[in-house]
mmCIF file of N, CA and C in Angstrom:
data_model
loop_
_atom_site.group_PDB
_atom_site.id
_atom_site.type_symbol
_atom_site.label_atom_id
_atom_site.label_comp_id
_atom_site.label_asym_id
_atom_site.label_seq_id
_atom_site.Cartn_x
_atom_site.Cartn_y
_atom_site.Cartn_z
ATOM 1 N N UNK A 168 10.993 11.708 -19.391
ATOM 2 C CA UNK A 168 10.545 12.735 -18.481
ATOM 3 C C UNK A 168 9.813 13.857 -19.215
ATOM 4 N N UNK A 169 10.410 14.300 -20.321
ATOM 5 C CA UNK A 169 9.780 15.401 -21.071
ATOM 6 C C UNK A 169 8.413 14.992 -21.596
ATOM 7 N N UNK A 170 8.289 13.763 -22.062
ATOM 8 C CA UNK A 170 7.012 13.293 -22.600
ATOM 9 C C UNK A 170 5.944 13.280 -21.518
ATOM 10 N N UNK A 171 6.310 12.810 -20.346
ATOM 11 C CA UNK A 171 5.341 12.744 -19.244
ATOM 12 C C UNK A 171 4.921 14.151 -18.819
ATOM 13 N N UNK A 172 5.890 15.059 -18.708
ATOM 14 C CA UNK A 172 5.565 16.439 -18.327
ATOM 15 C C UNK A 172 4.687 17.087 -19.390
ATOM 16 N N UNK A 173 4.978 16.821 -20.660
ATOM 17 C CA UNK A 173 4.145 17.383 -21.734
ATOM 18 C C UNK A 173 2.715 16.865 -21.627
ATOM 19 N N UNK A 174 2.553 15.587 -21.314
ATOM 20 C CA UNK A 174 1.206 15.017 -21.166
ATOM 21 C C UNK A 174 0.492 15.639 -19.966
ATOM 22 N N UNK A 175 1.204 15.831 -18.869
ATOM 23 C CA UNK A 175 0.609 16.470 -17.689
ATOM 24 C C UNK A 175 0.149 17.883 -18.012
ATOM 25 N N UNK A 176 1.007 18.634 -18.688
ATOM 26 C CA UNK A 176 0.670 20.015 -19.038
ATOM 27 C C UNK A 176 -0.545 20.063 -19.948
ATOM 28 N N UNK A 177 -0.581 19.170 -20.917
ATOM 29 C CA UNK A 177 -1.718 19.130 -21.842
ATOM 30 C C UNK A 177 -3.016 18.812 -21.097
ATOM 31 N N UNK A 178 -2.952 17.846 -20.193
ATOM 32 C CA UNK A 178 -4.144 17.481 -19.428
ATOM 33 C C UNK A 178 -4.599 18.638 -18.535
ATOM 34 N N UNK A 179 -3.647 19.306 -17.875
ATOM 35 C CA UNK A 179 -3.997 20.425 -16.994
ATOM 36 C C UNK A 179 -4.657 21.548 -17.789
ATOM 37 N N UNK A 180 -4.071 21.895 -18.917
ATOM 38 C CA UNK A 180 -4.630 22.972 -19.732
ATOM 39 C C UNK A 180 -6.016 22.609 -20.249
ATOM 40 N N UNK A 181 -6.221 21.351 -20.606
ATOM 41 C CA UNK A 181 -7.532 20.903 -21.078
ATOM 42 C C UNK A 181 -8.565 20.985 -19.957
ATOM 43 N N UNK A 182 -8.177 20.543 -18.756
ATOM 44 C CA UNK A 182 -9.104 20.605 -17.630
ATOM 45 C C UNK A 182 -9.487 22.043 -17.299
ATOM 46 N N UNK A 183 -8.533 22.943 -17.414
ATOM 47 C CA UNK A 183 -8.825 24.356 -17.143
ATOM 48 C C UNK A 183 -9.729 24.918 -18.240
ATOM 49 N N UNK A 184 -9.446 24.600 -19.495
ATOM 50 C CA UNK A 184 -10.306 25.067 -20.604
ATOM 51 C C UNK A 184 -11.722 24.539 -20.470
ATOM 52 N N UNK A 185 -11.846 23.275 -20.075
ATOM 53 C CA UNK A 185 -13.160 22.645 -19.931
ATOM 54 C C UNK A 185 -13.845 23.005 -18.610
ATOM 55 N N UNK A 186 -13.189 23.808 -17.821
ATOM 56 C CA UNK A 186 -13.682 24.236 -16.511
ATOM 57 C C UNK A 186 -13.912 23.077 -15.551
ATOM 58 N N UNK A 187 -13.173 22.008 -15.766
ATOM 59 C CA UNK A 187 -13.165 20.891 -14.824
ATOM 60 C C UNK A 187 -12.302 21.281 -13.627
ATOM 61 N N UNK A 188 -11.249 22.019 -13.922
ATOM 62 C CA UNK A 188 -10.331 22.506 -12.893
ATOM 63 C C UNK A 188 -10.407 24.026 -12.871
ATOM 64 N N UNK A 189 -11.014 24.540 -11.836
ATOM 65 C CA UNK A 189 -11.077 25.981 -11.637
ATOM 66 C C UNK A 189 -10.126 26.313 -10.496
ATOM 67 N N UNK A 190 -9.022 26.953 -10.846
ATOM 68 C CA UNK A 190 -7.992 27.238 -9.844
ATOM 69 C C UNK A 190 -8.457 28.297 -8.859
ATOM 70 N N UNK A 191 -8.366 27.957 -7.608
ATOM 71 C CA UNK A 191 -8.637 28.906 -6.536
ATOM 72 C C UNK A 191 -7.474 29.897 -6.474
ATOM 73 N N UNK A 192 -7.701 31.094 -5.971
ATOM 74 C CA UNK A 192 -6.595 32.059 -5.852
ATOM 75 C C UNK A 192 -5.404 31.507 -5.065
ATOM 76 N N UNK A 193 -5.682 30.729 -4.023
ATOM 77 C CA UNK A 193 -4.582 30.170 -3.221
ATOM 78 C C UNK A 193 -3.768 29.161 -4.031
ATOM 79 N N UNK A 194 -4.438 28.361 -4.864
ATOM 80 C CA UNK A 194 -3.725 27.408 -5.720
ATOM 81 C C UNK A 194 -2.931 28.136 -6.800
ATOM 82 N N UNK A 195 -3.509 29.181 -7.330
ATOM 83 C CA UNK A 195 -2.822 29.977 -8.350
ATOM 84 C C UNK A 195 -1.534 30.572 -7.756
ATOM 85 N N UNK A 196 -1.623 31.102 -6.541
ATOM 86 C CA UNK A 196 -0.454 31.690 -5.878
ATOM 87 C C UNK A 196 0.597 30.624 -5.586
ATOM 88 N N UNK A 197 0.155 29.466 -5.133
ATOM 89 C CA UNK A 197 1.088 28.380 -4.836
ATOM 90 C C UNK A 197 1.768 27.877 -6.109
ATOM 91 N N UNK A 198 1.024 27.761 -7.185
ATOM 92 C CA UNK A 198 1.597 27.319 -8.457
ATOM 93 C C UNK A 198 2.622 28.330 -8.964
ATOM 94 N N UNK A 199 2.337 29.607 -8.793
ATOM 95 C CA UNK A 199 3.301 30.652 -9.195
ATOM 96 C C UNK A 199 4.562 30.579 -8.337
ATOM 97 N N UNK A 200 4.366 30.312 -7.067
ATOM 98 C CA UNK A 200 5.502 30.163 -6.159
ATOM 99 C C UNK A 200 6.359 28.958 -6.566
ATOM 100 N N UNK A 201 5.707 27.863 -6.926
ATOM 101 C CA UNK A 201 6.439 26.673 -7.377
ATOM 102 C C UNK A 201 7.199 26.971 -8.663
ATOM 103 N N UNK A 202 6.542 27.668 -9.574
ATOM 104 C CA UNK A 202 7.209 28.037 -10.831
ATOM 105 C C UNK A 202 8.464 28.852 -10.554
ATOM 106 N N UNK A 203 8.361 29.830 -9.676
ATOM 107 C CA UNK A 203 9.513 30.672 -9.340
ATOM 108 C C UNK A 203 10.626 29.840 -8.704
ATOM 109 N N UNK A 204 10.252 28.906 -7.857
ATOM 110 C CA UNK A 204 11.247 28.042 -7.230
ATOM 111 C C UNK A 204 11.960 27.158 -8.243
ATOM 112 N N UNK A 205 11.200 26.658 -9.219
ATOM 113 C CA UNK A 205 11.808 25.839 -10.276
ATOM 114 C C UNK A 205 12.765 26.677 -11.115
ATOM 115 N N UNK A 206 12.347 27.894 -11.453
ATOM 116 C CA UNK A 206 13.205 28.782 -12.260
ATOM 117 C C UNK A 206 14.476 29.164 -11.504
ATOM 118 N N UNK A 207 14.363 29.322 -10.195
ATOM 119 C CA UNK A 207 15.541 29.658 -9.398
ATOM 120 C C UNK A 207 16.520 28.486 -9.328
ATOM 121 N N UNK A 208 16.011 27.278 -9.345
ATOM 122 C CA UNK A 208 16.866 26.094 -9.222
ATOM 123 C C UNK A 208 17.521 25.693 -10.539
ATOM 124 N N UNK A 209 16.777 25.758 -11.628
ATOM 125 C CA UNK A 209 17.307 25.327 -12.927
ATOM 126 C C UNK A 209 17.265 26.506 -13.884
ATOM 127 N N UNK A 210 18.444 26.933 -14.263
ATOM 128 C CA UNK A 210 18.558 28.089 -15.144
ATOM 129 C C UNK A 210 18.526 27.715 -16.609
ATOM 130 N N UNK A 211 18.893 28.656 -17.453
ATOM 131 C CA UNK A 211 18.916 28.423 -18.904
ATOM 132 C C UNK A 211 19.887 27.299 -19.271
ATOM 133 N N UNK A 212 19.675 26.676 -20.430
ATOM 134 C CA UNK A 212 20.523 25.540 -20.831
ATOM 135 C C UNK A 212 22.017 25.837 -20.814
ATOM 136 N N UNK A 213 22.428 26.988 -21.322
ATOM 137 C CA UNK A 213 23.866 27.277 -21.371
ATOM 138 C C UNK A 213 24.463 27.405 -19.973
ATOM 139 N N UNK A 214 23.704 27.935 -19.041
ATOM 140 C CA UNK A 214 24.174 28.068 -17.658
ATOM 141 C C UNK A 214 24.285 26.688 -17.013
ATOM 142 N N UNK A 215 23.252 25.892 -17.147
ATOM 143 C CA UNK A 215 23.238 24.566 -16.526
ATOM 144 C C UNK A 215 24.338 23.679 -17.093
ATOM 145 N N UNK A 216 24.491 23.675 -18.401
ATOM 146 C CA UNK A 216 25.460 22.771 -19.028
ATOM 147 C C UNK A 216 26.904 23.147 -18.694
ATOM 148 N N UNK A 217 27.144 24.375 -18.287
ATOM 149 C CA UNK A 217 28.489 24.798 -17.912
ATOM 150 C C UNK A 217 28.864 24.351 -16.493
ATOM 151 N N UNK A 218 27.874 23.919 -15.731
ATOM 152 C CA UNK A 218 28.120 23.517 -14.342
ATOM 153 C C UNK A 218 28.685 22.098 -14.265
ATOM 154 N N UNK A 219 29.440 21.804 -13.222
ATOM 155 C CA UNK A 219 29.850 20.416 -12.982
ATOM 156 C C UNK A 219 28.606 19.560 -12.730
ATOM 157 N N UNK A 220 28.698 18.281 -13.050
ATOM 158 C CA UNK A 220 27.538 17.402 -12.898
ATOM 159 C C UNK A 220 27.007 17.373 -11.475
ATOM 160 N N UNK A 221 27.868 17.448 -10.494
ATOM 161 C CA UNK A 221 27.407 17.407 -9.106
ATOM 162 C C UNK A 221 26.496 18.598 -8.805
ATOM 163 N N UNK A 222 26.810 19.770 -9.380
ATOM 164 C CA UNK A 222 25.949 20.947 -9.184
ATOM 165 C C UNK A 222 24.647 20.816 -9.963
ATOM 166 N N UNK A 223 24.727 20.243 -11.146
ATOM 167 C CA UNK A 223 23.497 20.033 -11.928
ATOM 168 C C UNK A 223 22.554 19.111 -11.172
ATOM 169 N N UNK A 224 23.102 18.059 -10.576
ATOM 170 C CA UNK A 224 22.280 17.127 -9.812
ATOM 171 C C UNK A 224 21.691 17.818 -8.580
ATOM 172 N N UNK A 225 22.486 18.635 -7.940
ATOM 173 C CA UNK A 225 21.993 19.389 -6.788
ATOM 174 C C UNK A 225 20.799 20.261 -7.184
ATOM 175 N N UNK A 226 20.912 20.939 -8.309
ATOM 176 C CA UNK A 226 19.820 21.811 -8.774
ATOM 177 C C UNK A 226 18.571 20.993 -9.097
ATOM 178 N N UNK A 227 18.755 19.838 -9.702
ATOM 179 C CA UNK A 227 17.601 18.988 -10.009
ATOM 180 C C UNK A 227 16.932 18.496 -8.731
ATOM 181 N N UNK A 228 17.732 18.147 -7.750
ATOM 182 C CA UNK A 228 17.151 17.714 -6.470
ATOM 183 C C UNK A 228 16.403 18.866 -5.799
ATOM 184 N N UNK A 229 16.907 20.087 -5.960
ATOM 185 C CA UNK A 229 16.204 21.250 -5.419
ATOM 186 C C UNK A 229 14.818 21.380 -6.036
ATOM 187 N N UNK A 230 14.693 21.080 -7.327
ATOM 188 C CA UNK A 230 13.375 21.181 -7.956
ATOM 189 C C UNK A 230 12.412 20.172 -7.357
ATOM 190 N N UNK A 231 12.918 18.993 -7.036
ATOM 191 C CA UNK A 231 12.049 17.998 -6.406
ATOM 192 C C UNK A 231 11.606 18.473 -5.019
ATOM 193 N N UNK A 232 12.488 19.158 -4.320
ATOM 194 C CA UNK A 232 12.119 19.704 -3.015
ATOM 195 C C UNK A 232 11.049 20.783 -3.165
ATOM 196 N N UNK A 233 11.210 21.651 -4.161
ATOM 197 C CA UNK A 233 10.208 22.696 -4.424
ATOM 198 C C UNK A 233 8.851 22.049 -4.700
ATOM 199 N N UNK A 234 8.850 21.030 -5.543
ATOM 200 C CA UNK A 234 7.590 20.366 -5.880
ATOM 201 C C UNK A 234 6.989 19.659 -4.674
ATOM 202 N N UNK A 235 7.824 19.002 -3.873
ATOM 203 C CA UNK A 235 7.318 18.284 -2.696
ATOM 204 C C UNK A 235 6.721 19.243 -1.669
ATOM 205 N N UNK A 236 7.377 20.362 -1.450
ATOM 206 C CA UNK A 236 6.855 21.343 -0.492
ATOM 207 C C UNK A 236 5.535 21.921 -1.003
ATOM 208 N N UNK A 237 5.479 22.207 -2.293
ATOM 209 C CA UNK A 237 4.231 22.725 -2.869
ATOM 210 C C UNK A 237 3.125 21.689 -2.769
ATOM 211 N N UNK A 238 3.442 20.447 -3.049
ATOM 212 C CA UNK A 238 2.457 19.363 -2.960
ATOM 213 C C UNK A 238 1.909 19.249 -1.542
ATOM 214 N N UNK A 239 2.775 19.407 -0.564
ATOM 215 C CA UNK A 239 2.347 19.287 0.832
ATOM 216 C C UNK A 239 1.378 20.388 1.240
ATOM 217 N N UNK A 240 1.328 21.467 0.473
ATOM 218 C CA UNK A 240 0.518 22.626 0.845
ATOM 219 C C UNK A 240 -0.785 22.747 0.065
ATOM 220 N N UNK A 241 -1.156 21.697 -0.704
ATOM 221 C CA UNK A 241 -2.374 21.812 -1.509
ATOM 222 C C UNK A 241 -3.077 20.466 -1.611
ATOM 223 N N UNK A 242 -4.266 20.516 -2.210
ATOM 224 C CA UNK A 242 -5.077 19.323 -2.415
ATOM 225 C C UNK A 242 -5.738 19.427 -3.782
ATOM 226 N N UNK A 243 -6.401 18.387 -4.191
ATOM 227 C CA UNK A 243 -7.171 18.429 -5.432
ATOM 228 C C UNK A 243 -6.317 18.443 -6.681
ATOM 229 N N UNK A 244 -6.819 19.115 -7.708
ATOM 230 C CA UNK A 244 -6.190 19.084 -9.028
ATOM 231 C C UNK A 244 -4.731 19.525 -9.019
ATOM 232 N N UNK A 245 -4.427 20.598 -8.306
ATOM 233 C CA UNK A 245 -3.040 21.050 -8.272
ATOM 234 C C UNK A 245 -2.149 20.006 -7.609
ATOM 235 N N UNK A 246 -2.626 19.394 -6.551
ATOM 236 C CA UNK A 246 -1.850 18.332 -5.897
ATOM 237 C C UNK A 246 -1.624 17.167 -6.848
ATOM 238 N N UNK A 247 -2.639 16.820 -7.601
ATOM 239 C CA UNK A 247 -2.499 15.701 -8.541
ATOM 240 C C UNK A 247 -1.500 16.043 -9.637
ATOM 241 N N UNK A 248 -1.563 17.285 -10.123
ATOM 242 C CA UNK A 248 -0.628 17.743 -11.143
ATOM 243 C C UNK A 248 0.808 17.705 -10.618
ATOM 244 N N UNK A 249 1.022 18.253 -9.431
ATOM 245 C CA UNK A 249 2.361 18.263 -8.838
ATOM 246 C C UNK A 249 2.861 16.854 -8.552
ATOM 247 N N UNK A 250 1.968 15.994 -8.104
ATOM 248 C CA UNK A 250 2.332 14.601 -7.854
ATOM 249 C C UNK A 250 2.795 13.920 -9.140
ATOM 250 N N UNK A 251 2.088 14.179 -10.226
ATOM 251 C CA UNK A 251 2.500 13.628 -11.518
ATOM 252 C C UNK A 251 3.859 14.141 -11.948
ATOM 253 N N UNK A 252 4.130 15.412 -11.671
ATOM 254 C CA UNK A 252 5.431 15.995 -12.022
ATOM 255 C C UNK A 252 6.546 15.360 -11.207
ATOM 256 N N UNK A 253 6.303 15.170 -9.934
ATOM 257 C CA UNK A 253 7.304 14.511 -9.086
ATOM 258 C C UNK A 253 7.554 13.094 -9.583
ATOM 259 N N UNK A 254 6.494 12.408 -9.926
ATOM 260 C CA UNK A 254 6.635 11.044 -10.433
ATOM 261 C C UNK A 254 7.454 11.020 -11.725
ATOM 262 N N UNK A 255 7.230 11.991 -12.599
ATOM 263 C CA UNK A 255 7.976 12.055 -13.863
ATOM 264 C C UNK A 255 9.467 12.259 -13.617
ATOM 265 N N UNK A 256 9.793 13.013 -12.591
ATOM 266 C CA UNK A 256 11.186 13.334 -12.289
ATOM 267 C C UNK A 256 11.834 12.362 -11.306
ATOM 268 N N UNK A 257 11.117 11.348 -10.927
ATOM 269 C CA UNK A 257 11.583 10.384 -9.928
ATOM 270 C C UNK A 257 12.948 9.773 -10.237
ATOM 271 N N UNK A 258 13.310 9.517 -11.495
ATOM 272 C CA UNK A 258 14.639 8.943 -11.743
ATOM 273 C C UNK A 258 15.791 9.772 -11.163
ATOM 274 N N UNK A 259 15.604 11.081 -11.052
ATOM 275 C CA UNK A 259 16.645 11.948 -10.496
ATOM 276 C C UNK A 259 17.039 11.483 -9.097
ATOM 277 N N UNK A 260 16.093 10.945 -8.357
ATOM 278 C CA UNK A 260 16.362 10.504 -6.990
ATOM 279 C C UNK A 260 17.356 9.350 -6.924
ATOM 280 N N UNK A 261 17.511 8.620 -8.009
ATOM 281 C CA UNK A 261 18.431 7.477 -8.030
ATOM 282 C C UNK A 261 19.788 7.823 -8.635
ATOM 283 N N UNK A 262 19.947 9.051 -9.068
ATOM 284 C CA UNK A 262 21.208 9.444 -9.692
ATOM 285 C C UNK A 262 22.235 9.856 -8.657
ATOM 286 N N UNK A 263 23.489 9.627 -9.013
ATOM 287 C CA UNK A 263 24.598 10.133 -8.218
ATOM 288 C C UNK A 263 25.608 10.726 -9.181
ATOM 289 N N UNK A 264 26.391 11.660 -8.687
ATOM 290 C CA UNK A 264 27.400 12.313 -9.517
ATOM 291 C C UNK A 264 28.813 11.894 -9.115
ATOM 292 N N UNK A 265 28.925 11.202 -8.002
ATOM 293 C CA UNK A 265 30.229 10.787 -7.505
ATOM 294 C C UNK A 265 30.450 9.301 -7.754
ATOM 295 N N UNK A 266 31.689 8.918 -8.074
ATOM 296 C CA UNK A 266 31.979 7.489 -8.240
ATOM 297 C C UNK A 266 31.944 6.789 -6.883
ATOM 298 N N UNK A 267 31.675 5.531 -6.899
ATOM 299 C CA UNK A 267 31.659 4.732 -5.675
ATOM 300 C C UNK A 267 33.029 4.083 -5.527
ATOM 301 N N UNK A 268 33.821 4.586 -4.577
ATOM 302 C CA UNK A 268 35.165 4.040 -4.390
ATOM 303 C C UNK A 268 35.109 2.613 -3.857
ATOM 304 N N UNK A 269 34.408 2.451 -2.753
ATOM 305 C CA UNK A 269 34.235 1.121 -2.158
ATOM 306 C C UNK A 269 32.857 1.078 -1.527
ATOM 307 N N UNK A 270 32.317 -0.086 -1.486
ATOM 308 C CA UNK A 270 31.035 -0.234 -0.823
ATOM 309 C C UNK A 270 29.872 -0.040 -1.768
ATOM 310 N N UNK A 271 28.690 -0.133 -1.219
ATOM 311 C CA UNK A 271 27.475 -0.036 -2.008
ATOM 312 C C UNK A 271 27.083 1.398 -2.290
ATOM 313 N N UNK A 272 26.177 1.538 -3.217
ATOM 314 C CA UNK A 272 25.696 2.868 -3.610
ATOM 315 C C UNK A 272 24.209 3.028 -3.333
ATOM 316 N N UNK A 273 23.638 2.100 -2.584
ATOM 317 C CA UNK A 273 22.226 2.167 -2.223
ATOM 318 C C UNK A 273 21.323 2.208 -3.438
ATOM 319 N N UNK A 274 21.762 1.548 -4.524
ATOM 320 C CA UNK A 274 20.935 1.469 -5.723
ATOM 321 C C UNK A 274 21.008 2.670 -6.635
ATOM 322 N N UNK A 275 21.919 3.601 -6.353
ATOM 323 C CA UNK A 275 22.040 4.772 -7.211
ATOM 324 C C UNK A 275 22.876 4.434 -8.447
ATOM 325 N N UNK A 276 22.723 5.253 -9.461
ATOM 326 C CA UNK A 276 23.469 5.059 -10.708
ATOM 327 C C UNK A 276 24.107 6.379 -11.122
ATOM 328 N N UNK A 277 25.233 6.278 -11.807
ATOM 329 C CA UNK A 277 25.859 7.481 -12.356
ATOM 330 C C UNK A 277 25.032 7.961 -13.532
ATOM 331 N N UNK A 278 24.631 9.190 -13.488
ATOM 332 C CA UNK A 278 23.869 9.763 -14.599
ATOM 333 C C UNK A 278 24.846 10.283 -15.641
ATOM 334 N N UNK A 279 24.425 10.253 -16.888
ATOM 335 C CA UNK A 279 25.247 10.770 -17.977
ATOM 336 C C UNK A 279 24.762 12.188 -18.311
ATOM 337 N N UNK A 280 25.581 12.973 -18.998
ATOM 338 C CA UNK A 280 25.179 14.354 -19.307
ATOM 339 C C UNK A 280 23.808 14.454 -19.988
ATOM 340 N N UNK A 281 23.474 13.510 -20.847
ATOM 341 C CA UNK A 281 22.177 13.542 -21.533
ATOM 342 C C UNK A 281 21.024 13.388 -20.554
ATOM 343 N N UNK A 282 21.250 12.621 -19.475
ATOM 344 C CA UNK A 282 20.212 12.472 -18.446
ATOM 345 C C UNK A 282 19.923 13.824 -17.784
ATOM 346 N N UNK A 283 20.996 14.539 -17.438
ATOM 347 C CA UNK A 283 20.822 15.851 -16.822
ATOM 348 C C UNK A 283 20.077 16.791 -17.764
ATOM 349 N N UNK A 284 20.481 16.774 -19.030
ATOM 350 C CA UNK A 284 19.855 17.658 -20.009
ATOM 351 C C UNK A 284 18.368 17.361 -20.141
ATOM 352 N N UNK A 285 18.006 16.083 -20.225
ATOM 353 C CA UNK A 285 16.590 15.739 -20.341
ATOM 354 C C UNK A 285 15.809 16.192 -19.117
ATOM 355 N N UNK A 286 16.342 15.953 -17.941
ATOM 356 C CA UNK A 286 15.644 16.355 -16.721
ATOM 357 C C UNK A 286 15.498 17.874 -16.647
ATOM 358 N N UNK A 287 16.546 18.598 -17.019
ATOM 359 C CA UNK A 287 16.478 20.059 -17.001
ATOM 360 C C UNK A 287 15.463 20.580 -18.010
ATOM 361 N N UNK A 288 15.399 19.945 -19.167
ATOM 362 C CA UNK A 288 14.395 20.346 -20.162
ATOM 363 C C UNK A 288 12.988 20.048 -19.652
ATOM 364 N N UNK A 289 12.817 18.934 -18.966
ATOM 365 C CA UNK A 289 11.507 18.607 -18.387
ATOM 366 C C UNK A 289 11.116 19.649 -17.342
ATOM 367 N N UNK A 290 12.085 20.099 -16.556
ATOM 368 C CA UNK A 290 11.816 21.147 -15.554
ATOM 369 C C UNK A 290 11.384 22.436 -16.246
ATOM 370 N N UNK A 291 12.056 22.779 -17.334
ATOM 371 C CA UNK A 291 11.679 24.004 -18.062
ATOM 372 C C UNK A 291 10.277 23.876 -18.644
ATOM 373 N N UNK A 292 9.924 22.694 -19.136
ATOM 374 C CA UNK A 292 8.556 22.459 -19.623
ATOM 375 C C UNK A 292 7.563 22.654 -18.486
ATOM 376 N N UNK A 293 7.910 22.147 -17.322
ATOM 377 C CA UNK A 293 7.043 22.267 -16.158
ATOM 378 C C UNK A 293 6.898 23.735 -15.743
ATOM 379 N N UNK A 294 8.002 24.477 -15.779
ATOM 380 C CA UNK A 294 7.951 25.909 -15.489
ATOM 381 C C UNK A 294 6.967 26.597 -16.431
ATOM 382 N N UNK A 295 7.105 26.309 -17.695
ATOM 383 C CA UNK A 295 6.227 26.931 -18.701
ATOM 384 C C UNK A 295 4.772 26.531 -18.507
ATOM 385 N N UNK A 296 4.553 25.265 -18.168
ATOM 386 C CA UNK A 296 3.179 24.794 -17.941
ATOM 387 C C UNK A 296 2.561 25.510 -16.741
ATOM 388 N N UNK A 297 3.320 25.653 -15.671
ATOM 389 C CA UNK A 297 2.803 26.366 -14.506
ATOM 390 C C UNK A 297 2.499 27.821 -14.844
ATOM 391 N N UNK A 298 3.335 28.428 -15.662
ATOM 392 C CA UNK A 298 3.083 29.811 -16.082
ATOM 393 C C UNK A 298 1.786 29.902 -16.892
ATOM 394 N N UNK A 299 1.565 28.940 -17.777
ATOM 395 C CA UNK A 299 0.352 28.978 -18.617
ATOM 396 C C UNK A 299 -0.904 28.745 -17.796
ATOM 397 N N UNK A 300 -0.866 27.783 -16.878
ATOM 398 C CA UNK A 300 -2.100 27.470 -16.133
ATOM 399 C C UNK A 300 -2.423 28.513 -15.075
ATOM 400 N N UNK A 301 -1.451 29.348 -14.740
ATOM 401 C CA UNK A 301 -1.733 30.403 -13.752
ATOM 402 C C UNK A 301 -1.955 31.756 -14.399
ATOM 403 N N UNK A 302 -1.848 31.830 -15.716
ATOM 404 C CA UNK A 302 -2.055 33.105 -16.401
ATOM 405 C C UNK A 302 -3.495 33.559 -16.209
ATOM 406 N N UNK A 303 -3.646 34.842 -15.977
ATOM 407 C CA UNK A 303 -5.013 35.384 -15.761
ATOM 408 C C UNK A 303 -5.733 35.597 -17.071
#
């Protein structure tokens, strides 16, 4: 996840430097809003790691909701960037934090603490990337 987010951030910054992607004020505002939503959902490493896994998973799912809502409100380069971020974080959608007592789990898997940490670090990378691409 972190590698994919790093590649997305690098591509976005390059497109902006090369003036291939010129952010409109509305896209800049939406990207800042998405960044704030991501920061509100996933806090610093020490805070996140102290939470029970079920809460960590909840926070990660919130970030996907923030990204999906932002994606629904834009088009073009920002939409493509957000779509790539959602795709990078897609494994989170298959994670569960609760054991399966009986019956099926609909294809979900128990995530391990390292999975949560990687996803949270990818979110922080994404937060930073959004901050850089929206800087004036």
